[in-house]
Structures are given as C-alpha cells and as structure tokens.
Coordinates of C-alpha atoms and ligand atoms in Angstrom, one line a residue:
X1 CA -29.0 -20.5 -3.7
X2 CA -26.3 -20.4 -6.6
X3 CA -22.8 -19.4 -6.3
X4 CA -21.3 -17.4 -9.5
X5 CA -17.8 -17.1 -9.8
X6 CA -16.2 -13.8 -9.5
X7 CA -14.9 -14.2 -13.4
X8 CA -18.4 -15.3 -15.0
X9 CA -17.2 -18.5 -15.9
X10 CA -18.9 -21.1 -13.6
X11 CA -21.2 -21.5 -11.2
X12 CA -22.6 -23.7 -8.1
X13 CA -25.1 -24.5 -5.5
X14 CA -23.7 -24.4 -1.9
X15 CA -22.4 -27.7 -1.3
X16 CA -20.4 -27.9 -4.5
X17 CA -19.1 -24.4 -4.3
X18 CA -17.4 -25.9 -1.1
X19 CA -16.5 -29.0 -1.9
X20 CA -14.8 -27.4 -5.0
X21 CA -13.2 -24.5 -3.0
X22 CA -11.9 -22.3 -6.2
X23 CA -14.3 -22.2 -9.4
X24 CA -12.5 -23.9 -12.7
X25 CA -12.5 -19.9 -14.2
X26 CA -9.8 -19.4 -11.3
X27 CA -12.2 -16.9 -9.8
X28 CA -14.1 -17.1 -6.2
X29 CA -17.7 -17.8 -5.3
X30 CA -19.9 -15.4 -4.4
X31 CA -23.6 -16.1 -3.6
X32 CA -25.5 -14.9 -6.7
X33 CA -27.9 -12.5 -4.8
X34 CA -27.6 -11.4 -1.2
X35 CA -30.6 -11.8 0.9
X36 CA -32.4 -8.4 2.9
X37 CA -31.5 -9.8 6.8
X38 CA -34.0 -6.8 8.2
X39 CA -37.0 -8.4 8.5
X40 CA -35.2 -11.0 10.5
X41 CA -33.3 -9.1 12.8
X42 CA -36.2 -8.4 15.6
X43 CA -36.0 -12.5 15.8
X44 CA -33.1 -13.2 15.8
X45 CA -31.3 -10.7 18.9
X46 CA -31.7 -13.4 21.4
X47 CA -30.4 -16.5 20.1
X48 CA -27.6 -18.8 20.8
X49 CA -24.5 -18.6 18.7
X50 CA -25.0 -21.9 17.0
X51 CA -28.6 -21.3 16.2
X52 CA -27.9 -17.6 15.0
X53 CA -25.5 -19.4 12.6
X54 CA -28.1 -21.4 11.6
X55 CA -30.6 -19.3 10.6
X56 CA -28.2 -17.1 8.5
X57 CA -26.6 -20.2 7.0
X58 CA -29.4 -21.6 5.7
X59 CA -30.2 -18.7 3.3
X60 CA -26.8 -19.7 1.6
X61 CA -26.5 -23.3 2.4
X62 CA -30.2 -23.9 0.7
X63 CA -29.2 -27.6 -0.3
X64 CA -28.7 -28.8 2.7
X65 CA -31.6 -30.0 4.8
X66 CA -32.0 -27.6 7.9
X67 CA -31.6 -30.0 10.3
X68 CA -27.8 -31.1 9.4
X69 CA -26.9 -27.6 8.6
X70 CA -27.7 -27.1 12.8
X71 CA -26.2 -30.1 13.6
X72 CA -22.8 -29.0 11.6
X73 CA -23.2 -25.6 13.7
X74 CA -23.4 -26.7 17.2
X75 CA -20.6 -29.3 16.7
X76 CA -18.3 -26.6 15.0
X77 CA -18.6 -24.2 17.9
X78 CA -19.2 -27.0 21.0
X79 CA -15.7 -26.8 20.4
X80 CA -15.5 -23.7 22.4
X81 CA -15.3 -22.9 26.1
X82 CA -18.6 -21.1 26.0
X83 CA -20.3 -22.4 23.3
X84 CA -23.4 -20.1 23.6
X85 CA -21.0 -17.1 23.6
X86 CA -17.8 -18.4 21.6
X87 CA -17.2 -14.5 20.6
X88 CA -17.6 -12.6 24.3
X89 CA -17.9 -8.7 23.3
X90 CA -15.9 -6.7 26.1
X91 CA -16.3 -3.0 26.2
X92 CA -13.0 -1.1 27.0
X93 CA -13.3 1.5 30.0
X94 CA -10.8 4.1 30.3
X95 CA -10.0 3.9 26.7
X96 CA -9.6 8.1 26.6
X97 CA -11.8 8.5 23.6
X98 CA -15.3 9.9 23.4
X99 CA -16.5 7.0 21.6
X100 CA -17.3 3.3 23.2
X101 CA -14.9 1.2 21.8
X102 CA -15.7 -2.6 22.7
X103 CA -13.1 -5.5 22.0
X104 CA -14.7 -8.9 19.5
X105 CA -12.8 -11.6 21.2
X106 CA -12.7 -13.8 18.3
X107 CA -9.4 -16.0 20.3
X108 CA -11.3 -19.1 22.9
X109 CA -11.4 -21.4 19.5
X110 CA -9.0 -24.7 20.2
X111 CA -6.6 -22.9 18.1
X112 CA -6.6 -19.4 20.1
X113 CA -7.4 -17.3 17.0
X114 CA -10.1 -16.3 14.6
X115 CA -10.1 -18.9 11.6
X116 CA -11.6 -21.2 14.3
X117 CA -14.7 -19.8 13.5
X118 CA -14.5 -20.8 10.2
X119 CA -12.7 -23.6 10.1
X120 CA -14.3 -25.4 12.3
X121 CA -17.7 -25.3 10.4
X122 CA -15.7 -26.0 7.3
X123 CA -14.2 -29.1 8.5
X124 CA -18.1 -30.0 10.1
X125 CA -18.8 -29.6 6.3
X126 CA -16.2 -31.9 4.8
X127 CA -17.5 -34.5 7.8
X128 CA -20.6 -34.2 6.5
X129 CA -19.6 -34.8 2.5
X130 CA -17.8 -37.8 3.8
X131 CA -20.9 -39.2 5.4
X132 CA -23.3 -38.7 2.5
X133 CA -20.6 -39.5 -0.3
X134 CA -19.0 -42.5 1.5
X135 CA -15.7 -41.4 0.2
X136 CA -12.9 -39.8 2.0
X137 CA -11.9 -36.1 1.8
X138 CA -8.3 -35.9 2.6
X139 CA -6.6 -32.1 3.3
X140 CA -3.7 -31.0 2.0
X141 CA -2.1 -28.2 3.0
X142 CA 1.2 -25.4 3.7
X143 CA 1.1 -23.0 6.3
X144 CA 3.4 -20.3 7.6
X145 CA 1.1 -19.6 10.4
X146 CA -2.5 -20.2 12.0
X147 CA -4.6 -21.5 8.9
X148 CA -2.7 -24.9 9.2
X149 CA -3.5 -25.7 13.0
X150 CA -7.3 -24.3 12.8
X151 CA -7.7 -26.6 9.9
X152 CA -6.3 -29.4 11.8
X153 CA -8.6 -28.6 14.5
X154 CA -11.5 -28.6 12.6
X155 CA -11.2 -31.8 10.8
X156 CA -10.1 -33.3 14.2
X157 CA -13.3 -35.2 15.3
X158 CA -13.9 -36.3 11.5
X159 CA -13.6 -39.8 10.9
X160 CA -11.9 -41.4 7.9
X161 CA -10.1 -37.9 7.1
X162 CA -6.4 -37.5 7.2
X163 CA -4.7 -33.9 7.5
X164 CA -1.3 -33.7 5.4
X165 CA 0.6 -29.9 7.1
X166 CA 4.0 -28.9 5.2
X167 CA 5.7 -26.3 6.6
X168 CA 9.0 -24.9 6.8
X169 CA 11.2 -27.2 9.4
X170 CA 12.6 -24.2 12.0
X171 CA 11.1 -21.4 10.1
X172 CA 7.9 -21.0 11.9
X173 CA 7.1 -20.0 15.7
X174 CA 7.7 -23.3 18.8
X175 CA 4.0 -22.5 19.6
X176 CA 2.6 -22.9 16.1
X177 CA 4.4 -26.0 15.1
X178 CA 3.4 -27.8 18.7
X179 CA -0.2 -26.8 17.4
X180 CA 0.4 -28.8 14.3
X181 CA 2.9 -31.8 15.6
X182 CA 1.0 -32.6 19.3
X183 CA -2.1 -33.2 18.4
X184 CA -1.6 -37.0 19.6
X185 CA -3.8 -37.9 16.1
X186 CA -2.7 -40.6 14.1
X187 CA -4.3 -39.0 11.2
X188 CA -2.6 -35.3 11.5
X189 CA 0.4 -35.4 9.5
X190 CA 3.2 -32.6 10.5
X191 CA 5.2 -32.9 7.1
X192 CA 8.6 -30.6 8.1
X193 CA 10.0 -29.5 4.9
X194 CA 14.0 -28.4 5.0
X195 CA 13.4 -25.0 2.8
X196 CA 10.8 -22.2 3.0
X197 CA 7.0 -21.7 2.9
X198 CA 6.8 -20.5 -0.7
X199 CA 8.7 -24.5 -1.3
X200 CA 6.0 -25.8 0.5
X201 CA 3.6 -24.3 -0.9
X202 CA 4.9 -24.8 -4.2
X203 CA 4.6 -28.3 -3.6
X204 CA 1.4 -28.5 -2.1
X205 CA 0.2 -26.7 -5.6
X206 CA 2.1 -29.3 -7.5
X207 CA 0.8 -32.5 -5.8
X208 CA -2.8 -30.7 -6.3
X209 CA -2.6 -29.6 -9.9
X210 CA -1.5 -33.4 -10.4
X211 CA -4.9 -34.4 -11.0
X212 CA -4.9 -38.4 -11.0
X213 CA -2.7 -38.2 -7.9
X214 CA -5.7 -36.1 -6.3
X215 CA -8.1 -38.0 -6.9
X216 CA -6.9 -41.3 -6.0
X217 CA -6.1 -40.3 -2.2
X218 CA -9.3 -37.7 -2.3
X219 CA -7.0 -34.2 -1.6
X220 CA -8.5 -31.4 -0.8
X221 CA -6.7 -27.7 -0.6
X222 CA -7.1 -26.1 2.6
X223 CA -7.2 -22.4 1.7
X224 CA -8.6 -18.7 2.7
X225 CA -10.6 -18.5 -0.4
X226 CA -13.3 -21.1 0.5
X227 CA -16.6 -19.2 0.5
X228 CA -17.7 -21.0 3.2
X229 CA -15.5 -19.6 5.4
X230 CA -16.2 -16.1 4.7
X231 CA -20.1 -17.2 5.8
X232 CA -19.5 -18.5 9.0
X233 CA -17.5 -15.0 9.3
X234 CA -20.5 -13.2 8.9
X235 CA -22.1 -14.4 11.8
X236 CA -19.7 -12.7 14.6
X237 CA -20.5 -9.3 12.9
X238 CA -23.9 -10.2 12.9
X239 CA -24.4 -11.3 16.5
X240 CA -22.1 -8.1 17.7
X241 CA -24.3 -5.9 16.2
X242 CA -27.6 -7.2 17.4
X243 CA -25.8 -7.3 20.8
X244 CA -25.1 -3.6 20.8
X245 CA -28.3 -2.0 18.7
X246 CA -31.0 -5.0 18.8
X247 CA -33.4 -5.2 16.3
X248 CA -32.2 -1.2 15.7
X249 CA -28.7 -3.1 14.1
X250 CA -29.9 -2.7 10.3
X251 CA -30.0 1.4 11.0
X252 CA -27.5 1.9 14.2
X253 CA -24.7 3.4 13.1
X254 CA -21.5 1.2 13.9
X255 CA -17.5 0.8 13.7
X256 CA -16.0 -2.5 13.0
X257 CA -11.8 -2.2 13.0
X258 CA -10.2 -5.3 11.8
X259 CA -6.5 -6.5 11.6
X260 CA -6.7 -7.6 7.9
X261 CA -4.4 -9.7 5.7
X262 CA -5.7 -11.8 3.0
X263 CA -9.3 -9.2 2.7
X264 CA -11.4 -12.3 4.3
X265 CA -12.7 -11.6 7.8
X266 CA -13.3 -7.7 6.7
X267 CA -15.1 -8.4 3.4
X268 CA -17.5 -10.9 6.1
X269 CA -18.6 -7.8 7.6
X270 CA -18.8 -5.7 4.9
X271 CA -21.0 -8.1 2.7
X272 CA -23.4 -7.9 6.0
X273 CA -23.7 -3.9 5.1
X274 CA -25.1 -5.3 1.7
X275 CA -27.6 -7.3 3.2
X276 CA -29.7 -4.4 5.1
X277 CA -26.9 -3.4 7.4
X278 CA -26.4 -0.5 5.3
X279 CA -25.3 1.9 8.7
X280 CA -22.4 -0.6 9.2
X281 CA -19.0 0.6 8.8
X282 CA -15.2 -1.1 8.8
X283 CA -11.7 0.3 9.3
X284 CA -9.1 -1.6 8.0
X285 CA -5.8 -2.2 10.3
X286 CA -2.5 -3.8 8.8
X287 CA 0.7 -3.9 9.7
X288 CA 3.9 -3.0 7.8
X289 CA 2.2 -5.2 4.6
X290 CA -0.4 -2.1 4.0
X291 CA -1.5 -2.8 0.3
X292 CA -4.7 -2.9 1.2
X293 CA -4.6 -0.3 3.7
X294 CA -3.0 2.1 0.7
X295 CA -5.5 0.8 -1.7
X296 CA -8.7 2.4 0.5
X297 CA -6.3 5.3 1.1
X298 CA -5.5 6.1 -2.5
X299 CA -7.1 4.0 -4.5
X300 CA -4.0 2.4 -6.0
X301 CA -3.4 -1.2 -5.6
X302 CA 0.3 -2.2 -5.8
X303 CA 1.7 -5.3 -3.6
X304 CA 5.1 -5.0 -2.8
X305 CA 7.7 -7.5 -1.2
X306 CA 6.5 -9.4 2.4
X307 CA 7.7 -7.8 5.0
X308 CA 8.1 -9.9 8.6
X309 CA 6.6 -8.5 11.0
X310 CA 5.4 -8.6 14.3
X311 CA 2.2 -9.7 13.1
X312 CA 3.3 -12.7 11.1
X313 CA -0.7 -13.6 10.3
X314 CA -1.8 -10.6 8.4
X315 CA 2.6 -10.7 6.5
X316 CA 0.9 -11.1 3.2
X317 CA 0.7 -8.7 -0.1
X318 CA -1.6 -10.5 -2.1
X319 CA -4.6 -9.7 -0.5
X320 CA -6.7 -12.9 -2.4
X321 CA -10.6 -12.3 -0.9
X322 CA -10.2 -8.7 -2.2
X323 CA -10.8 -10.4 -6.0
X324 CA -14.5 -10.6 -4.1
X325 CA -14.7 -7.0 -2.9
X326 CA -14.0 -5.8 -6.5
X327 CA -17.2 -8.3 -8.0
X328 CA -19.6 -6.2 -5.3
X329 CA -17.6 -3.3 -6.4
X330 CA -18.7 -3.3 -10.2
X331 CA -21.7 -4.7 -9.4
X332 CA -21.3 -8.4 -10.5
X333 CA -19.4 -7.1 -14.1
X334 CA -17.4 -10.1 -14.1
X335 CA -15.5 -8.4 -17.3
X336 CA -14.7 -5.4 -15.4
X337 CA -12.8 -8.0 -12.5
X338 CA -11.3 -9.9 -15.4
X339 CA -9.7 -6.6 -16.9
X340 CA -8.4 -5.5 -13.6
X341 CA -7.1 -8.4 -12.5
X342 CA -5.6 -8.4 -15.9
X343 CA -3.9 -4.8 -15.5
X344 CA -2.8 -6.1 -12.1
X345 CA -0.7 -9.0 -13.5
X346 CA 0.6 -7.4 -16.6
X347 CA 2.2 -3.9 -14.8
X348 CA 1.7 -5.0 -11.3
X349 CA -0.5 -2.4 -10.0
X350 CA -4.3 -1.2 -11.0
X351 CA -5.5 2.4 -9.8
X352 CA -9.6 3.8 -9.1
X353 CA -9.5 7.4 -9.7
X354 CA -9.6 8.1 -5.9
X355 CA -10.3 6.5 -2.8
X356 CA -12.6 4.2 -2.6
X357 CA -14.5 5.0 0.0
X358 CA -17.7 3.1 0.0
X359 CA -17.7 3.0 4.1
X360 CA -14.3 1.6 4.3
X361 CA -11.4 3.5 5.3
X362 CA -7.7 2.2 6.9
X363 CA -4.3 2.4 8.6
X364 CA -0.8 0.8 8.8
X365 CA 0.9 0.3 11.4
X366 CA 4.9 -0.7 12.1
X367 CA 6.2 -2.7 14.4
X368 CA 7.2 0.2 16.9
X369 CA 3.7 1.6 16.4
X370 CA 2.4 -2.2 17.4
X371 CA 4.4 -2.0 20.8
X372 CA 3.4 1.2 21.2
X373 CA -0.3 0.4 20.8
X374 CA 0.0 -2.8 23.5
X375 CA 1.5 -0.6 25.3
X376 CA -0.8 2.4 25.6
X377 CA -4.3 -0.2 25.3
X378 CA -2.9 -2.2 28.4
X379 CA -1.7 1.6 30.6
X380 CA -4.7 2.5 29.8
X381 CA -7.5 0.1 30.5
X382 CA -5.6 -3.0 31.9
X383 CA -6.2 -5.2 28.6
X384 CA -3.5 -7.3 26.7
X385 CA -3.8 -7.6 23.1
X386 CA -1.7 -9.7 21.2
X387 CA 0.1 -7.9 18.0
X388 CA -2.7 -8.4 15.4
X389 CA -5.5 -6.9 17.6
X390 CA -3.1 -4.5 18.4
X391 CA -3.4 -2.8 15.0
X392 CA -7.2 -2.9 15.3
X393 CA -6.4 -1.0 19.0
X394 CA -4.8 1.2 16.8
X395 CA -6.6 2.1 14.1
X396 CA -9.8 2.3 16.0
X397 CA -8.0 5.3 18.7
X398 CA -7.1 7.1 15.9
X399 CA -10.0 7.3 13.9
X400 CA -10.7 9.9 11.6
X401 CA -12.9 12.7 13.9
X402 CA -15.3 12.8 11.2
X403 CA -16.7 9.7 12.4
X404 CA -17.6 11.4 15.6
X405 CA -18.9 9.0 18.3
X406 CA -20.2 6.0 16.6
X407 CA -19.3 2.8 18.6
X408 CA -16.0 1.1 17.8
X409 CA -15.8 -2.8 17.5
X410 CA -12.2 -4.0 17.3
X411 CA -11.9 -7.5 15.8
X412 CA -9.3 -9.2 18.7
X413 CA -8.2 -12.1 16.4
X414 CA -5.8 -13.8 18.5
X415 CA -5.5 -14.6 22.2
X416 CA -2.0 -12.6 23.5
X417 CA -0.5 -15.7 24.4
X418 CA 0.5 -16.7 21.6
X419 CA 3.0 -14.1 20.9
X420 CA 4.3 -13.8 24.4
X421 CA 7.5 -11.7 23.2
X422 CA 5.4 -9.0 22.0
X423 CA 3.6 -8.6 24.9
X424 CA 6.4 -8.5 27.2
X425 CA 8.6 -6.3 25.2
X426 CA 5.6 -3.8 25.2
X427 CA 4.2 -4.4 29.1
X428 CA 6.8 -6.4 31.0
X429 CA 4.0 -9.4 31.2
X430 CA 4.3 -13.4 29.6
X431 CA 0.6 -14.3 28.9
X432 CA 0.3 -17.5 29.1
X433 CA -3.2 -19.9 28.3
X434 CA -3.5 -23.2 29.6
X435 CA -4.1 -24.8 25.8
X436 CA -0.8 -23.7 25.2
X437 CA 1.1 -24.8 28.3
X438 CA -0.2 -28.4 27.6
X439 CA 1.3 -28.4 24.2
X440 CA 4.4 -28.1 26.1
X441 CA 4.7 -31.7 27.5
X442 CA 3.4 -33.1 24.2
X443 CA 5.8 -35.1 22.2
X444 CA 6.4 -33.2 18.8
X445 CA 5.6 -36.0 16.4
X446 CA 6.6 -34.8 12.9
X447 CA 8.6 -36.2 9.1
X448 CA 11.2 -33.7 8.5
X449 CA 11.6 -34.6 4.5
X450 CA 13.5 -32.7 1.7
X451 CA 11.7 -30.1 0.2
X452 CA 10.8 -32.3 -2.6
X453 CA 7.4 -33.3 -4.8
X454 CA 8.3 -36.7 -4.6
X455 CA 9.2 -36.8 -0.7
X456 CA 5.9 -35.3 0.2
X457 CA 4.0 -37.7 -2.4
X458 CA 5.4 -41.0 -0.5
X459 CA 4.6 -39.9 3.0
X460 CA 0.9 -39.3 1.6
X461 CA 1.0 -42.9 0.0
X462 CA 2.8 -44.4 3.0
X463 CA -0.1 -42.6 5.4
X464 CA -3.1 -43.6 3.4
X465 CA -1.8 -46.7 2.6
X466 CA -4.0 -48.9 5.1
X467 CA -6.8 -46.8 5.1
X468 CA -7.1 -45.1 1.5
X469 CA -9.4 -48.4 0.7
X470 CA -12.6 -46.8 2.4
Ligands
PLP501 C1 -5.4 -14.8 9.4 C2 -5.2 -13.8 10.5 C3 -5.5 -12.4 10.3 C4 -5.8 -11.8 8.9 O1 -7.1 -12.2 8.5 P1 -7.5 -12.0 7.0 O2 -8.8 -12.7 6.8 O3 -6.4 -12.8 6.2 O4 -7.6 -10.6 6.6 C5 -5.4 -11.5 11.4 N1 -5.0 -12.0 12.6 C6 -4.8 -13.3 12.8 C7 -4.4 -13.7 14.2 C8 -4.9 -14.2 11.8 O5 -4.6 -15.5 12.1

C-alpha cells in the first residue's frame, strides 16, 4: 500500500513512510485508501493479540513479507505481562449509569501507559531496518513526559541502536526521569538539560535539521506523528470491539471515550469507523488544554497557552495528528488542509461553520473536576484511575442522553501509580506497581549538560564514538 502525505506533496510505501517519519511536504502519512475490515471480522474474533495485529498490519505494511511483520508483533507485545491479553477489558459494576461502561486497560506495557503499544512495535520496526540495511538507526529525542521512556523501551532489546533522551534536569516527575536514567543500558543516554522542554526540544530540532550531522551518527526523531504508531493503535479498538459485539462489531453500536492530547490514539479508532466500523463512536476527554475538546464543540480551532495540569500527558495545545483528521475530513483535498492549516498559522485560529460532528463529540475537564472523577469512579465501583483515565471516567458518566444506552469503552491510558499524589489527594490511597518500586533502588545514571546545541552534539559523538563504525 502507498502512503500520501496529508499536503499532496509526497508519497511512500510502508516501510519508508516509517523510516522517514514526517513526509518532505511537512505533512503526515496517511494510507492512500482504507481497506473494508467486514469481511474479516467473523475470523478474526478469536485470535491472539499479536496475531490480530498481524492480520490488520499487513494490509498497511504490504512490503514487508508476512512472516517478519509477525515476528515484529509478538516481540513488541511479549513485552507484556499477558502477552495474549496485553489490553484486559474490565467492565465497571456499580457505575450508576444505565449504560455498561467497561474500562481499556491500555497501562501493563514496561512503561505503565499507552504509547507502549505503539512504541514497542515501532522500535521492533527500526530493529528490523537495522537488520536488513546493516546500518544503525540511532533515536534522538526530548520529552516532558511518557513518549521518551516508551521509546526507550521499545528500542531496548535492539542491537546496535543507541537512545539519546533530553529533558529538562528537575523539571519533570522522580518516576518519569528513573524510567529514563535506570534502565542499567549502556546504550540509553539520559541527556539532563539545565533549562526547559521547549530548550530541549529546540535542540533536538536543531541537531536534526543539521542534516550531515544526522546522517553521519544515523538520528532518527522519536515523535507522535509516526504513522506507524497510529496503526498499531488501531488494533486495541479493534480487538475491544470484537470482544464486546463479535463478528456483529462492524454494525454494534459502540462508545469509545479517550483522554486525548496530541489527536493520536482517538483518530486510531476513529479511522477503524472508516474501515467498515461505521456504528463506532468516540468521546473526546481533555483536561484544562481543551482545544480539541472546543473544536468538536464549536467547531472553532484556537490553541491557547499550556496549561499544567494534573494530567501532564495530554498538557499540549497543538493537537499535531489532528492535521490527519482534517485529510479524512475533506476527503483527501490536500489543498483544502493546506489552506487551513494556512489560516491557522497566519490569525491563529480556523472555524467549520458548526460542530463537527461526524460521530465525535467531547469534554474538558479541570483539575478539581479530575479529583472529583477519581474520587466518585473509585466510591463507586472500587476502581483507581490515574488522572488521564480519569477524564475518560468523566466524560463517559456524563454523556450526552441522546446516546441512550450504547456501551461505553473508556481508554485507561496509564496505570494509577504513576501519579500517586493524585490518587491519594482524591481517595486517601498510594498505588504503588512493582515496576516502579524497582526503579527506586536503581542508580540514576544521567549527563546533566548546559542547554546547548554544541553540549548535546559532543555527548552523541562521545557515545557513538566506539561503536558508530558498524
Ligand atoms: C500521551 C498520553 C495521552 C494523550 O494521547 P494522545 O495520543 O496524545 O491524544 C493520554 N494519556 C497518557 C497517559 C499519555 O501518555
């Protein structure tokens, strides 16, 4: 299959659209046609994770012989406790409303939350390109949050691949920096820069847009907009759906909430409702950083200033996968995403007439109303959500009552532990999880450098030094 860019200037087969991450227009891939999954469905209700994720795959990933594409899939998800069931679907009892509303635990990844899903087969991916190429593919990225430790974790077991992390040095959470500096790999590097993520990230973007540096230590960016990732997405959706309707899932009516932040897990879903799903629906939950949730509300799209919150993942106004929605949205009019894209950066906002429905609709939530939702989920029923699923909990108990009693699937995208202030400032408890206690004896092993270009350019020479010559 090809992959067109969402601004009608390039285009790909599979394994170049993910080795290349971003197409040279600046736009994102998109497959070029989406296949019809009905016929399939009846087949596929029973099968393991890894070979459901196969057989979806392989529609997209058609230049890559079958039997790697399996191999890449069970390695990514072996990862997991369960690897059969990485994504257990728990139904909530007591929840008070007269819908079923089941929980998407998306959390047992090594990384406890959701980009595990993707990131792991991404990084089996880059494994894979190293094999066949015989050259190295070195990651380069900066992270304010989760994206940084799942995409250690997925490169982990790759040989010959070295992980370069900036973040901010005492700017993000304990937990998350242990997830980056104890790894106990010689090839993770935890790169501490003394100033902020947007300093890290501009450097990151610097050292990447230097392209003769790039190429001779083989960087790659590790980023949200890899299309890739939003495929191995898919499948969770997928498989919850078959779990709940069986072969019935293209017609059976169906809620999917999900705590959104950068448009990428919820557009997974939603392309499955363009691929014979068509009775699929999706609520979107943010927190205080609602542009998207205003945009489905009003139809305006206007990004304001971040806001911290108490769901630090989803802190983000520049929503970048929803570039992807608006492609489906004109129907592959390339111009039409140029133009607004165009509006949005000359006056900073771009407006539909109304809301754009289209099966989507969406909440905000603050911080008290994140507490509050904990709070209420865990009186109620006895389960703990950490403050991302929360606004999923959230949005999905106060649903519109026009939806009447169509099942709810809230997207849990991280495992409560790691925000443990959240949970005891709404409930009194400390989750804890055993990944995260063993962090705690780790030594932190990290080079806190000025936030400098030319710092973070001699720890990547001084790294790949001995072993660039592969
Ligand atoms: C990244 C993240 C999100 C937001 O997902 P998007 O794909 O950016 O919408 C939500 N929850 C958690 C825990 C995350 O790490």
């Amino acid at each position: 299959m090809r992959f067109v860019s969402t601004r009608g200037g390039d285009s790909a087969g599979f394994h170049d659209a993910v080795m290349r991450g971003l197409a040279r227009d600046g736009g994102l891939f998109v497959p070029e046609a989406l296949p019809d999954l009905r016929p399939f469905l009846a087949g596929w209700v029973a099968l393991p994770y890894a070979e459901l994720a196969t057989r979806f795959l392989r529609l997209f990933a058609t230049d890559i012989p079958l039997e790697e594409l399996r191999a890449c899939a069970e390695r990514a998800y072996a990862a997991f406790p369960v690897p059969d069931d990485p994504a257990p679907l728990i139904t909530l009892n007591g929840a008070g409303r007269p819908f079923p509303i089941h929980v998407l635990e998306l959390f047992h990844g090594p990384t406890l939350a959701f980009k595990d899903f993707a990131l792991r087969f991404l990084g089996q991916l880059y494994g894979r390109a190293v094999r066949e190429g015989g050259h190295a593919v070195n990651i380069l990225g900066a992270t304010s949050g989760d994206t940084g430790s799942a995409a250690i974790h997925g490169m982990l077991d790759q040989p010959g691949t070295h992980c370069f992390i900036l973040y901010p040095e005492g700017r993000i959470a304990p937990l998350q920096e242990r997830q980056i500096a104890c790894t106990g790999s010689a090839a993770v590097h935890a790169l501490a820069v003394r100033g902020a993520f947007d300093d890290a990230q501009a450097i990151v973007k610097e050292i990447l847009g230097d392209a003769a540096f790039s190429a001779a230590h083989s960087l790659t960016a590790v980023n949200s907009i890899n299309i890739a990732r939003i495929l191995a997405q898919c499948v969770y959706y997928l498989r919850a759906a078959l779990r709940l309707h069986g072969p019935e899932a293209g017609a059976a009516p169906l809620e999917f909430v999900v705590p959104t932040g950068n448009f990428g897990n919820v557009l997974a879903g939603w392309l499955l409702s363009k691929m014979g799903l068509c009775a699929l629906r999706f609520r979107v939950a943010t927190n205080a950083n609602d542009v998207v949730a205003r945009f489905f509300n009003t139809g305006r799209y206007l990004p304001g200033a971040v806001h911290a919150s108490l769901a630090p993942s989803m802190d983000i106004q520049q929503a970048s996968n929803f570039e992807r929605w608006l492609w489906y949205r004109f129907d592959g009019d390339a111009a039409r995403v140029r133009g607004t894209l165009d509006t949005l950066r000359r006056t900073g906002s771009f407006a539909f007439g109304e809301a754009p429905g289209g099966g989507v609709t969406a909440a905000s939530f603050s911080d008290a109303a994140i507490l509050g939702a904990i709070r209420e989920i865990h009186g109620r029923t006895g389960y703990l959500a950490d403050p991302h699923t929360a606004c999923g909990l959230a949005a999905a108990l106060d649903a519109p009552s026009a939806s009447g009693v169509v099942p709810r699937v809230v997207l849990a995208t991280a495992h409560p532990a790691k925000f443990p202030e959240s949970a005891l400032a709404a409930t009194g408890l400390a989750p804890a999880h055993p990944t995260l206690e063993a962090l705690a004896s780790r030594p932190v092993v990290k080079q806190v450098l000025p936030a400098t270009t030319g710092a973070v350019r001699r720890a990547i020479e001084e790294a790949l030094g001995g072993s660039a010559a592969a």
